[in-house]
Short mmCIF file of C-alpha atoms in Angstrom, two decimals:
data_model
loop_
_atom_site.label_atom_id
_atom_site.label_comp_id
_atom_site.label_asym_id
_atom_site.label_seq_id
_atom_site.Cartn_x
_atom_site.Cartn_y
_atom_site.Cartn_z
CA MET J 96 0.19 0.24 -0.05
CA LEU J 97 2.61 2.55 0.93
CA PRO J 98 5.03 1.89 -2.02
CA SER J 99 1.53 2.20 -3.91
CA LEU J 100 1.12 5.36 -2.46
CA LEU J 101 4.57 6.76 -2.97
CA LYS J 102 4.63 5.95 -6.67
CA TRP J 103 2.14 9.06 -7.26
CA ILE J 104 3.02 11.60 -4.53
CA VAL J 105 6.94 11.80 -5.49
CA PRO J 106 6.95 13.94 -9.04
CA TRP J 107 7.72 11.86 -12.11
CA GLU J 108 10.41 14.99 -13.15
CA PHE J 109 11.59 16.89 -10.34
CA SER J 110 11.85 20.68 -10.48
CA TRP J 111 12.87 22.79 -8.05
CA VAL J 112 11.88 25.75 -9.67
CA PHE J 113 8.23 24.84 -9.48
CA LEU J 114 8.57 24.01 -5.52
CA LEU J 115 10.44 26.88 -4.15
CA THR J 116 7.38 28.77 -6.08
CA PHE J 117 4.86 26.51 -4.90
CA VAL J 118 6.03 26.44 -1.05
CA ALA J 119 6.14 30.28 -1.57
CA VAL J 120 2.98 30.61 -2.73
CA ALA J 121 1.21 28.57 -0.08
CA VAL J 122 3.37 29.93 2.88
CA LEU J 123 2.09 33.51 1.89
CA TYR J 124 -1.10 32.48 1.97
CA VAL J 125 -0.90 31.05 5.40
CA ARG J 126 0.95 34.22 6.46
CA GLY J 127 -2.17 36.63 5.44
CA CYS J 128 -4.50 34.04 6.46
CA GLN J 129 -3.33 35.17 9.97
CA ARG J 130 -3.47 38.71 8.97
CA VAL J 131 -7.08 39.10 7.06
CA ARG J 132 -10.20 37.04 7.28
CA VAL J 133 -11.02 35.18 4.93
CA SER J 134 -13.70 32.96 4.12
CA MET J 135 -13.79 29.55 5.16
CA ALA J 136 -15.08 28.61 0.97
CA ARG J 137 -12.53 31.16 -0.09
CA GLN J 138 -9.66 29.05 1.89
CA LEU J 139 -10.86 25.98 0.32
CA ALA J 140 -11.23 27.30 -3.27
CA PHE J 141 -7.61 28.14 -2.78
CA TRP J 142 -5.99 24.86 -1.53
CA VAL J 143 -8.42 22.84 -4.21
CA GLY J 144 -6.87 24.98 -7.01
CA MET J 145 -3.14 25.10 -5.51
CA ALA J 146 -3.56 20.91 -4.61
CA ILE J 147 -4.69 20.50 -8.73
CA VAL J 148 -1.65 22.20 -9.96
CA TYR J 149 0.72 19.64 -7.46
CA LEU J 150 -0.99 16.99 -8.30
CA SER J 151 -1.02 18.26 -12.57
CA LEU J 152 2.91 19.03 -12.69
CA HIS J 153 4.56 17.39 -9.73
CA THR J 154 3.62 13.38 -9.03
CA TYR J 155 3.47 10.31 -10.77
CA PHE J 156 0.50 12.27 -12.73
CA ASP J 157 2.61 13.87 -15.16
CA TYR J 158 3.57 10.29 -16.32
CA TYR J 159 0.60 9.46 -17.99
CA ALA J 160 0.13 13.25 -18.78
CA GLU J 161 3.30 12.26 -21.03
CA HIS J 162 1.92 8.57 -22.28
CA GLU J 163 -1.78 9.15 -23.26
CA PHE J 164 -3.29 11.72 -25.56
CA PHE J 165 -6.53 11.71 -23.50
CA MET J 166 -4.43 12.28 -20.53
CA HIS J 167 -2.63 14.90 -21.72
CA ARG J 168 -5.96 16.42 -22.10
CA ILE J 169 -7.08 15.84 -18.92
CA GLN J 170 -3.89 17.61 -17.89
CA GLN J 171 -4.29 20.87 -19.59
CA VAL J 172 -7.72 21.07 -19.05
CA LEU J 173 -7.06 20.85 -14.91
CA LEU J 174 -4.14 24.03 -15.36
CA HIS J 175 -5.87 26.09 -17.91
CA HIS J 176 -9.68 25.94 -16.32
CA LEU J 177 -10.26 24.09 -13.45
CA ALA J 178 -7.13 25.19 -11.17
CA PRO J 179 -7.50 28.75 -12.17
CA LEU J 180 -10.88 28.87 -11.95
CA LEU J 181 -10.61 27.80 -8.46
CA ILE J 182 -7.45 29.83 -7.41
CA ILE J 183 -8.77 33.04 -8.93
CA ALA J 184 -12.58 32.46 -7.27
CA SER J 185 -10.91 32.54 -3.90
CA TYR J 186 -9.40 36.29 -4.34
CA PRO J 187 -6.09 35.23 -2.84
CA GLY J 188 -4.52 39.07 -4.39
CA VAL J 189 -5.12 40.47 -0.65
CA VAL J 190 -3.89 37.71 0.92
CA LEU J 191 -0.74 37.06 -0.31
CA ARG J 192 -0.30 40.41 -0.71
CA ALA J 193 -0.55 40.50 3.30
CA GLY J 194 1.37 37.68 4.19
CA LEU J 195 4.32 39.83 3.10
CA PRO J 196 6.29 41.09 5.59
CA LEU J 197 5.46 44.98 6.21
CA SER J 198 9.10 45.96 4.76
CA TRP J 199 8.49 44.09 1.57
CA ARG J 200 5.32 46.12 0.90
CA ILE J 201 7.18 49.20 1.70
CA HIS J 202 10.39 49.15 0.30
CA ALA J 203 10.31 46.32 -2.90
CA LEU J 204 6.73 45.84 -3.83
CA ARG J 205 5.15 49.05 -3.53
CA PRO J 206 7.94 50.70 -6.20
CA LEU J 207 7.40 47.99 -7.99
CA LEU J 208 4.05 48.06 -8.83
CA CYS J 209 4.88 51.80 -9.74
CA SER J 210 7.56 51.74 -11.74
CA TRP J 211 7.12 51.94 -15.60
CA PRO J 212 8.38 48.39 -16.21
CA TRP J 213 5.31 46.70 -14.84
CA ARG J 214 3.06 49.36 -15.52
CA VAL J 215 3.78 48.55 -19.65
CA VAL J 216 4.18 44.23 -18.77
CA SER J 217 0.21 44.90 -17.18
CA ALA J 218 -0.95 46.30 -19.44
CA VAL J 219 0.39 44.29 -21.97
CA LEU J 220 -0.69 40.98 -20.69
CA LEU J 221 -4.05 42.32 -18.85
CA ASN J 222 -5.15 44.12 -21.70
CA PRO J 223 -8.92 42.15 -22.08
CA ALA J 224 -8.52 41.33 -25.84
CA LEU J 225 -4.68 39.77 -25.77
CA ALA J 226 -5.66 37.75 -22.59
CA THR J 227 -8.53 36.27 -24.38
CA ILE J 228 -7.09 35.83 -27.87
CA LEU J 229 -4.18 34.05 -25.10
CA PHE J 230 -6.47 32.00 -23.45
CA VAL J 231 -7.68 30.69 -26.60
CA ALA J 232 -4.73 30.79 -28.60
CA PHE J 233 -2.16 28.35 -26.26
CA ILE J 234 -5.05 25.62 -26.22
CA ILE J 235 -5.31 25.59 -30.25
CA ILE J 236 -1.54 25.99 -30.81
CA TRP J 237 -0.69 23.59 -28.16
CA LEU J 238 -3.33 20.73 -30.31
CA ILE J 239 -1.48 21.21 -33.10
CA PRO J 240 0.07 18.25 -33.51
CA SER J 241 3.16 19.27 -35.15
CA MET J 242 3.59 22.13 -31.97
CA GLN J 243 2.11 18.73 -29.56
CA THR J 244 5.43 16.60 -31.20
CA LEU J 245 8.40 19.09 -30.21
CA ALA J 246 6.48 19.48 -26.32
CA MET J 247 7.50 15.74 -25.88
CA LEU J 248 10.78 15.90 -27.30
CA ASP J 249 11.67 18.01 -25.66
CA TRP J 250 11.21 18.86 -21.46
CA ARG J 251 11.90 22.60 -21.47
CA ILE J 252 8.66 23.13 -24.38
CA TYR J 253 6.48 21.15 -22.64
CA ARG J 254 7.40 22.71 -19.66
CA PHE J 255 6.34 26.17 -21.39
CA MET J 256 3.73 24.15 -22.18
CA ASN J 257 2.03 23.32 -19.24
CA TRP J 258 3.49 27.11 -17.91
CA SER J 259 2.00 28.80 -20.95
CA MET J 260 -1.77 27.21 -19.88
CA MET J 261 -1.47 28.09 -16.65
CA LEU J 262 -0.71 31.40 -16.44
CA SER J 263 -2.76 32.35 -18.78
CA GLY J 264 -5.78 30.82 -17.01
CA LEU J 265 -4.90 32.92 -14.19
CA ILE J 266 -4.56 36.03 -16.00
CA TYR J 267 -7.79 35.17 -17.76
CA TRP J 268 -10.15 34.44 -15.10
CA TRP J 269 -8.51 37.29 -12.54
CA LEU J 270 -10.19 39.73 -16.11
CA VAL J 271 -13.61 37.45 -15.79
CA LEU J 272 -13.77 37.37 -11.69
CA ASP J 273 -12.73 40.95 -11.18
CA HIS J 274 -15.22 42.05 -8.30
CA ARG J 275 -14.58 45.35 -9.63
CA PRO J 276 -16.69 47.96 -11.55
CA ARG J 277 -14.84 49.33 -15.15
CA PRO J 278 -12.46 51.67 -14.14
CA PRO J 279 -10.71 50.64 -11.88
CA GLY J 280 -11.34 47.13 -13.70
CA ARG J 281 -10.61 46.06 -16.75
CA MET J 282 -13.26 44.61 -18.98
CA THR J 283 -16.90 45.78 -18.45
CA PRO J 284 -19.41 43.79 -15.73
CA GLY J 285 -21.18 42.88 -19.02
CA LEU J 286 -18.41 41.32 -21.63
CA ARG J 287 -17.49 39.54 -18.10
CA VAL J 288 -20.34 37.33 -18.62
CA LEU J 289 -20.52 36.58 -22.36
CA SER J 290 -16.37 36.12 -22.56
CA PRO J 291 -16.29 33.02 -21.40
CA GLY J 292 -19.07 31.58 -24.17
CA ILE J 293 -16.87 33.71 -26.81
CA THR J 294 -13.54 31.52 -26.09
CA MET J 295 -15.93 28.10 -25.88
CA THR J 296 -16.84 28.11 -29.37
CA PRO J 297 -13.20 27.76 -30.68
CA GLN J 298 -12.68 25.36 -28.24
CA ILE J 299 -15.61 23.12 -28.38
CA LEU J 300 -14.48 23.03 -32.41
CA ALA J 301 -10.97 21.79 -31.54
CA GLY J 302 -12.79 19.45 -29.45
CA ALA J 303 -15.43 18.28 -32.27
CA ILE J 304 -12.77 17.90 -35.07
CA VAL J 305 -10.45 15.39 -32.12
CA THR J 306 -13.68 13.49 -31.28
CA PHE J 307 -14.32 12.64 -34.72
CA SER J 308 -11.49 12.09 -36.78
CA LYS J 309 -10.64 9.28 -37.85
CA THR J 310 -7.04 9.52 -38.00
CA ASP J 311 -4.04 9.06 -35.33
CA LEU J 312 -3.61 12.70 -35.08
CA TYR J 313 -0.85 12.32 -32.74
CA PRO J 314 1.80 9.31 -33.46
CA ILE J 315 4.18 10.94 -30.95
CA PHE J 316 1.93 8.97 -28.51
CA GLU J 317 3.25 5.31 -29.76
CA ILE J 318 7.04 6.85 -29.93
CA CYS J 319 6.78 7.83 -26.38
CA GLY J 320 4.85 4.32 -25.33
CA ARG J 321 1.64 4.80 -24.77
CA ALA J 322 0.69 4.21 -20.69
CA PHE J 323 -2.44 2.06 -21.62
CA THR J 324 -3.02 -0.86 -24.66
CA PHE J 325 -6.43 0.30 -25.61
CA ASN J 326 -7.26 1.34 -28.92
CA VAL J 327 -5.43 4.15 -30.01
CA LEU J 328 -8.90 6.13 -31.58
CA THR J 329 -10.77 5.56 -28.41
CA GLY J 330 -8.00 6.96 -26.55
CA GLN J 331 -8.67 10.06 -29.53
CA LEU J 332 -12.30 10.03 -28.90
CA VAL J 333 -12.48 10.47 -25.33
CA GLY J 334 -9.36 13.46 -25.26
CA GLY J 335 -11.47 15.72 -27.87
CA VAL J 336 -15.03 15.11 -25.67
CA ILE J 337 -12.57 15.95 -22.56
CA MET J 338 -12.08 19.19 -24.49
CA TRP J 339 -14.97 19.63 -25.66
CA VAL J 340 -17.27 18.99 -22.58
CA PRO J 341 -15.53 19.64 -19.05
CA ALA J 342 -14.08 22.02 -20.55
CA ALA J 343 -17.20 24.15 -21.55
CA ILE J 344 -18.60 23.16 -17.95
CA ILE J 345 -15.95 24.80 -16.36
CA GLU J 346 -16.37 28.50 -18.73
CA SER J 347 -19.67 28.14 -17.76
CA ILE J 348 -19.45 28.21 -13.71
CA GLY J 349 -16.84 31.39 -15.10
CA GLY J 350 -19.70 33.18 -16.43
CA LEU J 351 -21.78 32.37 -13.34
CA LEU J 352 -19.60 33.15 -11.27
CA ALA J 353 -19.34 36.78 -13.07
CA MET J 354 -22.79 36.78 -13.13
CA ARG J 355 -23.00 36.82 -9.90
CA GLN J 356 -20.08 40.00 -9.24
CA TRP J 357 -22.34 41.80 -12.27
CA LEU J 358 -25.71 41.41 -10.15
CA ARG J 359 -23.77 42.66 -6.90
CA LEU J 360 -22.29 45.22 -8.53
CA SER J 361 -25.46 46.47 -9.59
CA ARG J 362 -27.54 45.73 -6.17
CA SER J 363 -25.00 47.92 -4.32
CA GLY J 364 -24.78 51.28 -7.25
CA ARG J 365 -21.54 50.93 -8.29
CA ILE J 366 -22.28 50.52 -12.13
CA LYS J 367 -23.04 53.00 -13.73
CA SER J 368 -25.02 53.50 -17.31
CA LYS J 369 -24.42 56.40 -19.87
CA ARG J 370 -27.95 57.46 -18.75
CA TRP J 371 -26.87 57.54 -14.90
CA GLU J 372 -24.08 59.91 -16.09
CA ALA J 373 -25.88 61.72 -18.73
CA GLN J 374 -28.53 62.53 -15.30
CA ARG J 375 -25.66 63.46 -13.20
CA ARG J 376 -23.99 65.85 -15.71
CA ALA J 377 -27.64 67.73 -15.87
CA ALA J 378 -28.32 67.67 -11.95
CA ARG J 379 -24.53 68.92 -11.98
CA LEU J 380 -25.58 72.12 -14.58
CA ALA J 381 -28.92 73.03 -13.01
CA ALA J 382 -27.04 72.94 -9.72
CA SER J 383 -24.84 75.67 -11.33
CA ASP J 384 -26.89 77.50 -13.03
CA ALA J 385 -28.81 77.97 -9.87
CA ASN J 386 -26.23 78.91 -7.68
CA ALA J 387 -25.46 81.45 -10.44
CA THR J 388 -28.46 83.46 -10.73
CA ARG J 389 -28.36 83.18 -6.76
CA ASP J 390 -25.25 85.39 -6.78
CA GLU J 391 -26.65 87.73 -9.30
CA ALA J 392 -29.07 87.83 -7.33
CA SER J 393 -27.44 89.01 -4.24
CA GLY J 394 -25.50 90.98 -6.30
CA ALA J 395 -28.25 92.86 -7.46
#
């Protein structure tokens, strides 16, 4: 029993960079939870998302992802959709910031956030159009058979593939699940609700193409050695369905969470429509005219 369990816990390909990054984020979150109040639901969402990331990248699960197409699709859906959605839905930014020592926040974090390189990088990476395009593009690019072959033959490209999927997912869901109105949020609440439906469409089409293909699109898994012995086309069909149905369900849940934030902003009166702005300007003009008339009368 114990050897079997250790087999799954021990990483297939050990990475100091991943381990140190994972531990640093976990420590910051624990420290932050001791300083700010965080609900149990938010903590649960964060830790489940982190556990999914660790399971996908730093356990023996990664071996199956490298040796079977449908397992690789499960890994990519977890890294690109589910784990980022859970982590961002926990709204960990304030907690992680509170986990930093005060001196680090004052002398390192604040100058960094005010620096022009950071403003340029954030303006590019957090641009809603670019983030949405990259969110979809990384799925399509790594589905191209030639790109999949490169990733499987070079461990550096393979790790870049996994990190690009996860980081693009984190950035995208950060924009979609933003709890603030625009501005300062970068997307309007309505667009946040519609966006998952837009990004879902090309993924469904790609999943359908893979599902109904009658040829082996990814023979690289045969070269690497398949982990299971069932029919190749069956495994490919299962992989296509995984990126078709579960991925679409996860994005639908993300859209519902964005809808929830939209309704919350609307109930609190924080969404200012064009009609509201026009009425506000008219009220200001009326008040200004009334003040001017009163001043003239008092002067007379």
